[in-house]
Structure formats: C-alpha cells, structure tokens
mmCIF file of C-alpha atoms in Angstrom:
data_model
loop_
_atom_site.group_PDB
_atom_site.id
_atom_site.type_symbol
_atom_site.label_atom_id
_atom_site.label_comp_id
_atom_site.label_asym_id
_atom_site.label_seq_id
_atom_site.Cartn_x
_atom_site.Cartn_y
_atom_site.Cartn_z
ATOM 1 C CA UNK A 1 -1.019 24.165 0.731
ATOM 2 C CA UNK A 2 1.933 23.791 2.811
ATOM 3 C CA UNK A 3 5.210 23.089 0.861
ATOM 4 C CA UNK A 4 6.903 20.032 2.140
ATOM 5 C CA UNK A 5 10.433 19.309 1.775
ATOM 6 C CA UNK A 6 11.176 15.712 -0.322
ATOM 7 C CA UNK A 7 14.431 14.115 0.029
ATOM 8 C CA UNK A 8 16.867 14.136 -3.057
ATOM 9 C CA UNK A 9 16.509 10.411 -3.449
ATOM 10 C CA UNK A 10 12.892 10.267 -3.454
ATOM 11 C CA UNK A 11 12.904 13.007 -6.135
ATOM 12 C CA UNK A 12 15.295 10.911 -8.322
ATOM 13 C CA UNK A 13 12.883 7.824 -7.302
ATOM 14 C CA UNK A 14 10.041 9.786 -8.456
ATOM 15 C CA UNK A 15 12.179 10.592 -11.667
ATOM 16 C CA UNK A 16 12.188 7.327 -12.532
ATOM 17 C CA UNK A 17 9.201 5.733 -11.248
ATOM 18 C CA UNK A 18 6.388 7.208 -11.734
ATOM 19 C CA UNK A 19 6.279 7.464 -15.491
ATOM 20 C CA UNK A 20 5.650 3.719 -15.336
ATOM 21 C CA UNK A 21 3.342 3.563 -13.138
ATOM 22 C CA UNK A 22 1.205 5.835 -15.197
ATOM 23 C CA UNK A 23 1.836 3.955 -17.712
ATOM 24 C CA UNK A 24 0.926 0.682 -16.231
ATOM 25 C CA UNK A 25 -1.721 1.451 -13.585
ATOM 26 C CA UNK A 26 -5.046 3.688 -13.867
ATOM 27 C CA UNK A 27 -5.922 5.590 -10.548
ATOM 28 C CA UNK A 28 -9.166 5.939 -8.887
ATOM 29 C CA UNK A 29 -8.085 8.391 -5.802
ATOM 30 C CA UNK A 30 -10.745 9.943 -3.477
ATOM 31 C CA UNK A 31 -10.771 11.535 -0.232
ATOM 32 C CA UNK A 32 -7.608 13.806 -0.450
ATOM 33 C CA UNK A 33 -9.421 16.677 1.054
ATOM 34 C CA UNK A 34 -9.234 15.036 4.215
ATOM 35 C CA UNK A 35 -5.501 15.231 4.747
ATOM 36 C CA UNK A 36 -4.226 17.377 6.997
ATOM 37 C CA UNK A 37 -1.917 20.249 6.776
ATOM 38 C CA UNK A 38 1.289 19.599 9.008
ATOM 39 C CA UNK A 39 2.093 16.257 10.442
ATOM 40 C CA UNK A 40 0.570 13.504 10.946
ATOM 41 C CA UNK A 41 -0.056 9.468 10.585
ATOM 42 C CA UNK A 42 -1.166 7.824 7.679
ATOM 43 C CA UNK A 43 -2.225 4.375 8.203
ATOM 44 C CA UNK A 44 -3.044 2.062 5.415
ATOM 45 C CA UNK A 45 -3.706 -1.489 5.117
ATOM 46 C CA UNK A 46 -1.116 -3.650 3.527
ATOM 47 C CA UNK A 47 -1.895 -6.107 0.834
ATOM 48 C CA UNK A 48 1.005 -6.589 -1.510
ATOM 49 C CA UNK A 49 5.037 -6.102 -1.535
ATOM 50 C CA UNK A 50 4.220 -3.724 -4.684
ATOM 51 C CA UNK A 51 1.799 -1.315 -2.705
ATOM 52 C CA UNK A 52 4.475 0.960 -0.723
ATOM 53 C CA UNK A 53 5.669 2.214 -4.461
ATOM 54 C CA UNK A 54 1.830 2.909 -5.196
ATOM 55 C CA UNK A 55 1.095 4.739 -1.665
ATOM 56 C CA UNK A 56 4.423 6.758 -2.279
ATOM 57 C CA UNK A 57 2.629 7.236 -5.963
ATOM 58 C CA UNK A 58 0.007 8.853 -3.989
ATOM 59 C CA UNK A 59 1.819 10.994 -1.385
ATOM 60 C CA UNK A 60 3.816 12.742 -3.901
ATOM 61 C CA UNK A 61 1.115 13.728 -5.969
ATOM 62 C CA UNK A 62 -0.283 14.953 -3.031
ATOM 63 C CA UNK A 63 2.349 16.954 -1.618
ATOM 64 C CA UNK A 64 3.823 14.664 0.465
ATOM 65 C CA UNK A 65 7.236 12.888 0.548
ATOM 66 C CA UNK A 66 6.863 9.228 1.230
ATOM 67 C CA UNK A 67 8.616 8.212 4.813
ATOM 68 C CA UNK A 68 7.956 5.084 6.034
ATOM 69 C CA UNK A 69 8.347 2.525 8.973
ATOM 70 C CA UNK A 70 10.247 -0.112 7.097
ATOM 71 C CA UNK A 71 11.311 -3.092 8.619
ATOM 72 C CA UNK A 72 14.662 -2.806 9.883
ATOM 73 C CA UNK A 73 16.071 -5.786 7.573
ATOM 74 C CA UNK A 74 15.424 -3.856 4.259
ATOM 75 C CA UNK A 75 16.807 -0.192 5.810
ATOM 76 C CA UNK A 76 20.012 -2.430 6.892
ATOM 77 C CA UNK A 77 20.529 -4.582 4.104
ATOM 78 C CA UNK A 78 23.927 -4.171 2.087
ATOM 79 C CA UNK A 79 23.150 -3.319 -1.737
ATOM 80 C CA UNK A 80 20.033 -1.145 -1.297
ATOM 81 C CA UNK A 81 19.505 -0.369 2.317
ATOM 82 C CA UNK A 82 21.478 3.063 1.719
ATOM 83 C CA UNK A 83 18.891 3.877 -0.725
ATOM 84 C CA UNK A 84 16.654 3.209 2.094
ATOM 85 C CA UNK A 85 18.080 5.465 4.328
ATOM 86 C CA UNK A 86 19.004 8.539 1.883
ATOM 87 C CA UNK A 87 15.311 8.666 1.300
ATOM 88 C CA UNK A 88 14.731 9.308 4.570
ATOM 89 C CA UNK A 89 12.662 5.728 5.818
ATOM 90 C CA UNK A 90 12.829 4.750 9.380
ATOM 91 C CA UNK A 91 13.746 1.285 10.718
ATOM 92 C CA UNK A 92 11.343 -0.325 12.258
ATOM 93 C CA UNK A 93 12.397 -3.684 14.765
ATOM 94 C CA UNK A 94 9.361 -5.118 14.929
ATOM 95 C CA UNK A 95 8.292 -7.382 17.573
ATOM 96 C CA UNK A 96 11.455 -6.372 19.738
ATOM 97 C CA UNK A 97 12.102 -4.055 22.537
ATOM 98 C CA UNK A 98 13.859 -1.638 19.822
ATOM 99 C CA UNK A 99 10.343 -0.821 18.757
ATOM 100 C CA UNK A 100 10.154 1.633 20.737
ATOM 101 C CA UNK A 101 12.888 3.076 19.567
ATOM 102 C CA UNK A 102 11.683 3.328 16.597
ATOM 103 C CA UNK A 103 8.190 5.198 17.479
ATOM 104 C CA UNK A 104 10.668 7.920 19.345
ATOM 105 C CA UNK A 105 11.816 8.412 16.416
ATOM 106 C CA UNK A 106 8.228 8.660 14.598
ATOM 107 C CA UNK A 107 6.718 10.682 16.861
ATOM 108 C CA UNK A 108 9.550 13.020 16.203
ATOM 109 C CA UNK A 109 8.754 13.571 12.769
ATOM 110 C CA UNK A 110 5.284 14.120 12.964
ATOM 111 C CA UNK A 111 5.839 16.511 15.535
ATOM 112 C CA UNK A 112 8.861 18.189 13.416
ATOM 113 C CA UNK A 113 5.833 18.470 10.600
ATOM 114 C CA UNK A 114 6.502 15.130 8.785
ATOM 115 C CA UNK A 115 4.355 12.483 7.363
ATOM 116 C CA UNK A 116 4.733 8.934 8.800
ATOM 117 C CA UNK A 117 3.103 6.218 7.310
ATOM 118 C CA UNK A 118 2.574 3.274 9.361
ATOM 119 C CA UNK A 119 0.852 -0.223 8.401
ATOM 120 C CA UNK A 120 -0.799 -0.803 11.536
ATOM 121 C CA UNK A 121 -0.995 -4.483 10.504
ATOM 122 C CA UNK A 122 2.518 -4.629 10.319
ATOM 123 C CA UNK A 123 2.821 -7.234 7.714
ATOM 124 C CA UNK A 124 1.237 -7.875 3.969
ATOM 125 C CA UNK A 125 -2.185 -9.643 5.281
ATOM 126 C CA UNK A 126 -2.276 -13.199 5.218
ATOM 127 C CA UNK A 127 -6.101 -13.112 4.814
ATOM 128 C CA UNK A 128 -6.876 -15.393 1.970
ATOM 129 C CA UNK A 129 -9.272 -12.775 -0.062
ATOM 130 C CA UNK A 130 -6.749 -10.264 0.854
ATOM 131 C CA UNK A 131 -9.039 -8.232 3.800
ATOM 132 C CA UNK A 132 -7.202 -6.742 6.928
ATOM 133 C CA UNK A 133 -6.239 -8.053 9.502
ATOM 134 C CA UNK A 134 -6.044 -6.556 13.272
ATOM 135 C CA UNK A 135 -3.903 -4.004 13.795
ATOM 136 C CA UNK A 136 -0.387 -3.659 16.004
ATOM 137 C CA UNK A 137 -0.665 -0.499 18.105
ATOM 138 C CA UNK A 138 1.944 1.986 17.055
ATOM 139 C CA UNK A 139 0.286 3.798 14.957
ATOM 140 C CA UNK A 140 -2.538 4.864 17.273
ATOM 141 C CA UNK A 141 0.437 5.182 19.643
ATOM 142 C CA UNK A 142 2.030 7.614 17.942
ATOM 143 C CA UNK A 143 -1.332 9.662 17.135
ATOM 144 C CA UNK A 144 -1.420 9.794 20.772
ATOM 145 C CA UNK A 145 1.392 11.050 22.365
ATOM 146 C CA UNK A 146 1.980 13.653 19.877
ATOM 147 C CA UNK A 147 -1.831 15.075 19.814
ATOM 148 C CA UNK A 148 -1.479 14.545 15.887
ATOM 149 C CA UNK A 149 -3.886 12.948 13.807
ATOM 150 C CA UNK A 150 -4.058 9.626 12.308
ATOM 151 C CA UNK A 151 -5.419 9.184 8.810
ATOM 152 C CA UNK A 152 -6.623 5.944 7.106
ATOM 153 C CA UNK A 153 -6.051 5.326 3.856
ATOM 154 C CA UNK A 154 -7.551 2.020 2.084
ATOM 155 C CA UNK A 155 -5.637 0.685 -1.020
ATOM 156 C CA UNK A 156 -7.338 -2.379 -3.298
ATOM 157 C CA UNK A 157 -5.953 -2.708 -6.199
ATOM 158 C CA UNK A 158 -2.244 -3.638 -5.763
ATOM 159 C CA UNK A 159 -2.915 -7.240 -5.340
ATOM 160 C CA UNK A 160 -3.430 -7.389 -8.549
ATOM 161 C CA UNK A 161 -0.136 -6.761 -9.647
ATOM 162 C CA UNK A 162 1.578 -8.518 -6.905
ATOM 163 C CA UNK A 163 -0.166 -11.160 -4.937
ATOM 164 C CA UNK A 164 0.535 -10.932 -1.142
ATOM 165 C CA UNK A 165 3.714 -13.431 -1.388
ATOM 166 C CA UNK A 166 3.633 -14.371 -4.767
ATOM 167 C CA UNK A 167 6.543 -13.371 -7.353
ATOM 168 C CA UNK A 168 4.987 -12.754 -10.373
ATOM 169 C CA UNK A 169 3.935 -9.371 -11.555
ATOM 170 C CA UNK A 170 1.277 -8.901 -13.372
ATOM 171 C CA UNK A 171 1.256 -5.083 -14.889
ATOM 172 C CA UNK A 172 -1.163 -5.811 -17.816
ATOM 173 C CA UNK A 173 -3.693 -5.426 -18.428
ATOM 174 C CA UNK A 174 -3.589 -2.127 -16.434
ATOM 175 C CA UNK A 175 -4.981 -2.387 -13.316
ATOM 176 C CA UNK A 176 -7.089 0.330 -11.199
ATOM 177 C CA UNK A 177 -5.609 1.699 -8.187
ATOM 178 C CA UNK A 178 -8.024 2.516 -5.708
ATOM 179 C CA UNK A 179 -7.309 4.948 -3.283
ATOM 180 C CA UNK A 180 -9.679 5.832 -0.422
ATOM 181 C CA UNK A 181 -8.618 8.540 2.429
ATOM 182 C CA UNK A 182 -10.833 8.756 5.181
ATOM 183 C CA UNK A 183 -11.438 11.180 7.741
ATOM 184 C CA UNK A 184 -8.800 11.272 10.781
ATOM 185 C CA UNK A 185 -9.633 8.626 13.383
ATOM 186 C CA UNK A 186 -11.511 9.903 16.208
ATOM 187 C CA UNK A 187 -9.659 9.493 19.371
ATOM 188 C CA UNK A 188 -11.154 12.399 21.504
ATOM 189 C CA UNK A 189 -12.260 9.362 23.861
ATOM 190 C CA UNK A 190 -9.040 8.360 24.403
ATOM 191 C CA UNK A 191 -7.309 11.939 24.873
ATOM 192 C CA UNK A 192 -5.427 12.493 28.241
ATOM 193 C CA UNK A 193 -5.552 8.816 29.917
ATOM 194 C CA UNK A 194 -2.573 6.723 29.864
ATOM 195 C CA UNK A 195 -1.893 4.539 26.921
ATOM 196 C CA UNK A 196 -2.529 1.628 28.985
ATOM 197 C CA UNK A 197 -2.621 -1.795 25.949
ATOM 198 C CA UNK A 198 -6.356 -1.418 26.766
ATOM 199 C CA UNK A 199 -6.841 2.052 25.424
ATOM 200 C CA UNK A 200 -4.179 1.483 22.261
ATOM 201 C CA UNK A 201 -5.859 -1.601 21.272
ATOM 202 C CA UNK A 202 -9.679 -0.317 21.555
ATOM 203 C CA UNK A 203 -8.080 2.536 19.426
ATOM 204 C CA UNK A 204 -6.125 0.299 17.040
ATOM 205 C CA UNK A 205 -9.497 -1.732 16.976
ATOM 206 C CA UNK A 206 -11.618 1.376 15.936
ATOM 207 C CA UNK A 207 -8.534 1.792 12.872
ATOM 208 C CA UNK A 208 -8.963 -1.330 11.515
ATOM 209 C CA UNK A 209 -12.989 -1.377 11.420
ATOM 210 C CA UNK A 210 -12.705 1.755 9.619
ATOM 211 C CA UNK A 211 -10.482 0.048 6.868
ATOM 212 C CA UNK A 212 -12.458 -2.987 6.429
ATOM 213 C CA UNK A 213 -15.011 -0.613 6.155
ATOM 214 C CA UNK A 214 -13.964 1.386 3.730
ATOM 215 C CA UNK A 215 -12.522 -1.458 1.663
ATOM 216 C CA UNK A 216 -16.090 -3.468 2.454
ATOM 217 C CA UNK A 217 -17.557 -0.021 0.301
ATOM 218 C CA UNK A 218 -14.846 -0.218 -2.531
ATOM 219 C CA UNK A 219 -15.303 -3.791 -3.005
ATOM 220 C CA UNK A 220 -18.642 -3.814 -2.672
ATOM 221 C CA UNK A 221 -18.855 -7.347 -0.445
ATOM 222 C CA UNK A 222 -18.043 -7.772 3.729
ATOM 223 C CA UNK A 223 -15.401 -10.434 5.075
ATOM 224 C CA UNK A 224 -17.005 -13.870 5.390
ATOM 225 C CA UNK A 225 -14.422 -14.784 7.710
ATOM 226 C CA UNK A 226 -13.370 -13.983 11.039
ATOM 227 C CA UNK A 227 -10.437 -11.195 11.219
ATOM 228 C CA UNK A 228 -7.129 -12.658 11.347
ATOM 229 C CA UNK A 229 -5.200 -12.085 14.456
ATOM 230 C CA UNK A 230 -1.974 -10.722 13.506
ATOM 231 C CA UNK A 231 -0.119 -11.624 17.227
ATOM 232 C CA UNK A 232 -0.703 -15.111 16.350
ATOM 233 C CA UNK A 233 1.819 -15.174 12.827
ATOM 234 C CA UNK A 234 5.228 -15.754 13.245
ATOM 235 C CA UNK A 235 8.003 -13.364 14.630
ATOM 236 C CA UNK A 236 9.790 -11.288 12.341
ATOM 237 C CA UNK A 237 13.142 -11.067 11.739
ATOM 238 C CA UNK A 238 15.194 -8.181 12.776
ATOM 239 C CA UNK A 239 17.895 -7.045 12.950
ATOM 240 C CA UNK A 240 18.054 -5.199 16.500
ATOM 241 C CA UNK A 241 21.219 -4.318 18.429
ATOM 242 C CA UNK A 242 23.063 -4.932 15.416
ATOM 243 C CA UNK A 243 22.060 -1.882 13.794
ATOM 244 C CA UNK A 244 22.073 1.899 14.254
ATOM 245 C CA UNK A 245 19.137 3.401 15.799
ATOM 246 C CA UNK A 246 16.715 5.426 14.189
ATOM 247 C CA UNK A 247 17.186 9.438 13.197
ATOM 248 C CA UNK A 248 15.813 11.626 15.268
ATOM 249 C CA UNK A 249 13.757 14.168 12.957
ATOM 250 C CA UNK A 250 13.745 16.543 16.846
ATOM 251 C CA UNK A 251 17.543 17.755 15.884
#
C-alpha cells in the first residue's frame, strides 16, 4: 500500500477525534478493496452536516488523508476557516463562475496523487427519507480530464446522529455507520469526446444510480419518490472574488 502523506492538522484532528467516534459509533465498512492506489475521486452522497467527520473516519483508517471540496464560506470564515485550510481542504464557490477554479485546482491533486472527495450532490439532500438526489457534474468532470477514477462511496447511518438540518445530536444509543465502496464508475463510454453538459450529466446520472443503488441494498427498500432535482434548490452562498483562490497541488 502506497504511503500517503496527511497534513499536520488532520493528524492532530485525528488525535482528538477519533477516539470518540469509536466510542460513540459502531462501523459496518465494506468494499475497501476497491480503492485505488494513487489518485483519484471519491464521491459520496451527503446526508447529514456530521457525515464529513465520519467519511474522514474512514479515509484515515484507510490510508488516506481526508481533502475535501468545502464550500468556500466555511474555508473563509474567521475563527475556524484556518483550520480549514491548514488541513489542506479546497474551496469550493459553488454555483459561480469560480467553480471552475476550484476543479483546476482538484484535478491538480488527483493528478499530483491526492484524494479528492467530492459530493456530487453538492448539498446535504433535501429528500425527505434522506435518499440522493441528482448529482452536479464536477466530480465526473474531474474523473475526466485527468483519466483518474471516480469511486462511490454510500454512507447511511449519519442521519442518525444529525438529521439533514436539524441541531440536535443524537450519539446514543450508538449508531452503525455503514460504509459501502463500490467499484470505480465506468466511464470508458465517455473517454476522449468533449465534456459537452450532455456527456457530464449522462455520467453524473450513471453516479448517482449507482448510489441509490447501493444505498437501495443497505437499506433494504427503493425510493418511492421521484429523485429530487438539485438545480431547482436555492443558490448558495459564496463567497467568490472576495476570497483567495484555491492551491494548486501542480507546484
């Protein structure tokens, strides 16, 4: 197994951190033979503010330092965006033209051997029974133009803790973690043409169905509702052209 570098602060994070959560959560993690050696995206769904703490959980007992697209609001806030940004997390302005800014500086670190995890949805979902919803296109995007793969990973379990939007925690009794990594997304189909919003959304598209799908199998039920659409929920904030742009991990 390759030996990946982890920033100082999420070692002192880890310090901390994850004594309590295995203390307060039980884990039931499957699939981690199918993550690849070098870089690559990892795409999970997103169902509570508490679940980037149990994915980063994950990664590091797997080898992997945690380094997310975070919304550019938390990486720039005052008292603990520097925290943020020590550990290494990359701003994301969502729904703005500095997007792209901030997949240049993705597909950077993938190709420099890195580990980006992006929530395709974007968001927490706002589907009532917690299933996801459809997917924003950068992380197919930056699968794409860097030839690297793109892994999903299913979480259900974190809801429990922390309901999408709610502010009560709820750490006991312990809940179950479940963990699912799935094979990378097959994208052969879409190697070599131009990433045209056709091709990234048929791609995105294939992404999601493979979540629901593997959270249909964990859950052991399918969505009775229709997926939610997530270009129809309300722009985010951000932050952009007020902030510094995003490290490149190419220098």
């Amino acid at each position: 197994m390759v030996k990946r570098p982890v920033p100082l602060t999420i070692k002192i994070i880890k310090f901390f951190l994850r004594p309590i959560l295995m203390m307060t959560t039980k884990r039931d993690w499957q699939g981690m033979e199918n993550l690849p050696e070098g870089g690559f995206v990892l795409a999970p769904n997103h169902v509570s503010h508490a679940d980037p703490f149990l994915i980063g959980h994950f990664m590091l007992d797997n080898n992997i330092a945690p380094r997310f697209l975070t919304k550019d609001t938390l990486v720039g806030a005052k008292w603990y965006g520097w925290i943020l940004r020590s550990a290494e997390q990359i701003p994301v302005y969502r729904s703005t033209e500095g997007a792209a800014e901030s997949l240049r500086a993705a597909e950077a670190a993938v190709e420099a051997g890195h580990v980006v995890t992006i929530y395709p949805e974007g968001t927490i979902t706002r589907d009532p029974a917690a299933w996801p919803m459809s997917g924003r296109t950068g992380a197919v995007r930056v699968a794409l133009s860097t030839g690297k793969p793109v892994v999903p990973l299913m979480q259900w379990g974190p809801q429990e803790i922390l309901w999408p939007y709610a502010k009560k925690l709820r750490l006991f009794p312990r809940k179950t973690i479940h963990i699912r990594v799935g094979k990378p997304i097959d994208l052969s189909d879409f190697e070599g043409k131009e990433l045209t919003e056709e091709v990234l959304h048929a791609a995105t598209d294939r992404l999601m169905d493979t979540l629901t799908a593997m959270m249909a199998e964990v859950r052991g039920e399918l969505p009775s509702t229709p997926r939610i659409d997530v270009h129809t929920l309300s722009r985010p904030k951000s932050n952009y052209k007020n902030s510094a742009p995003p490290k490149r991990w190419d220098s």
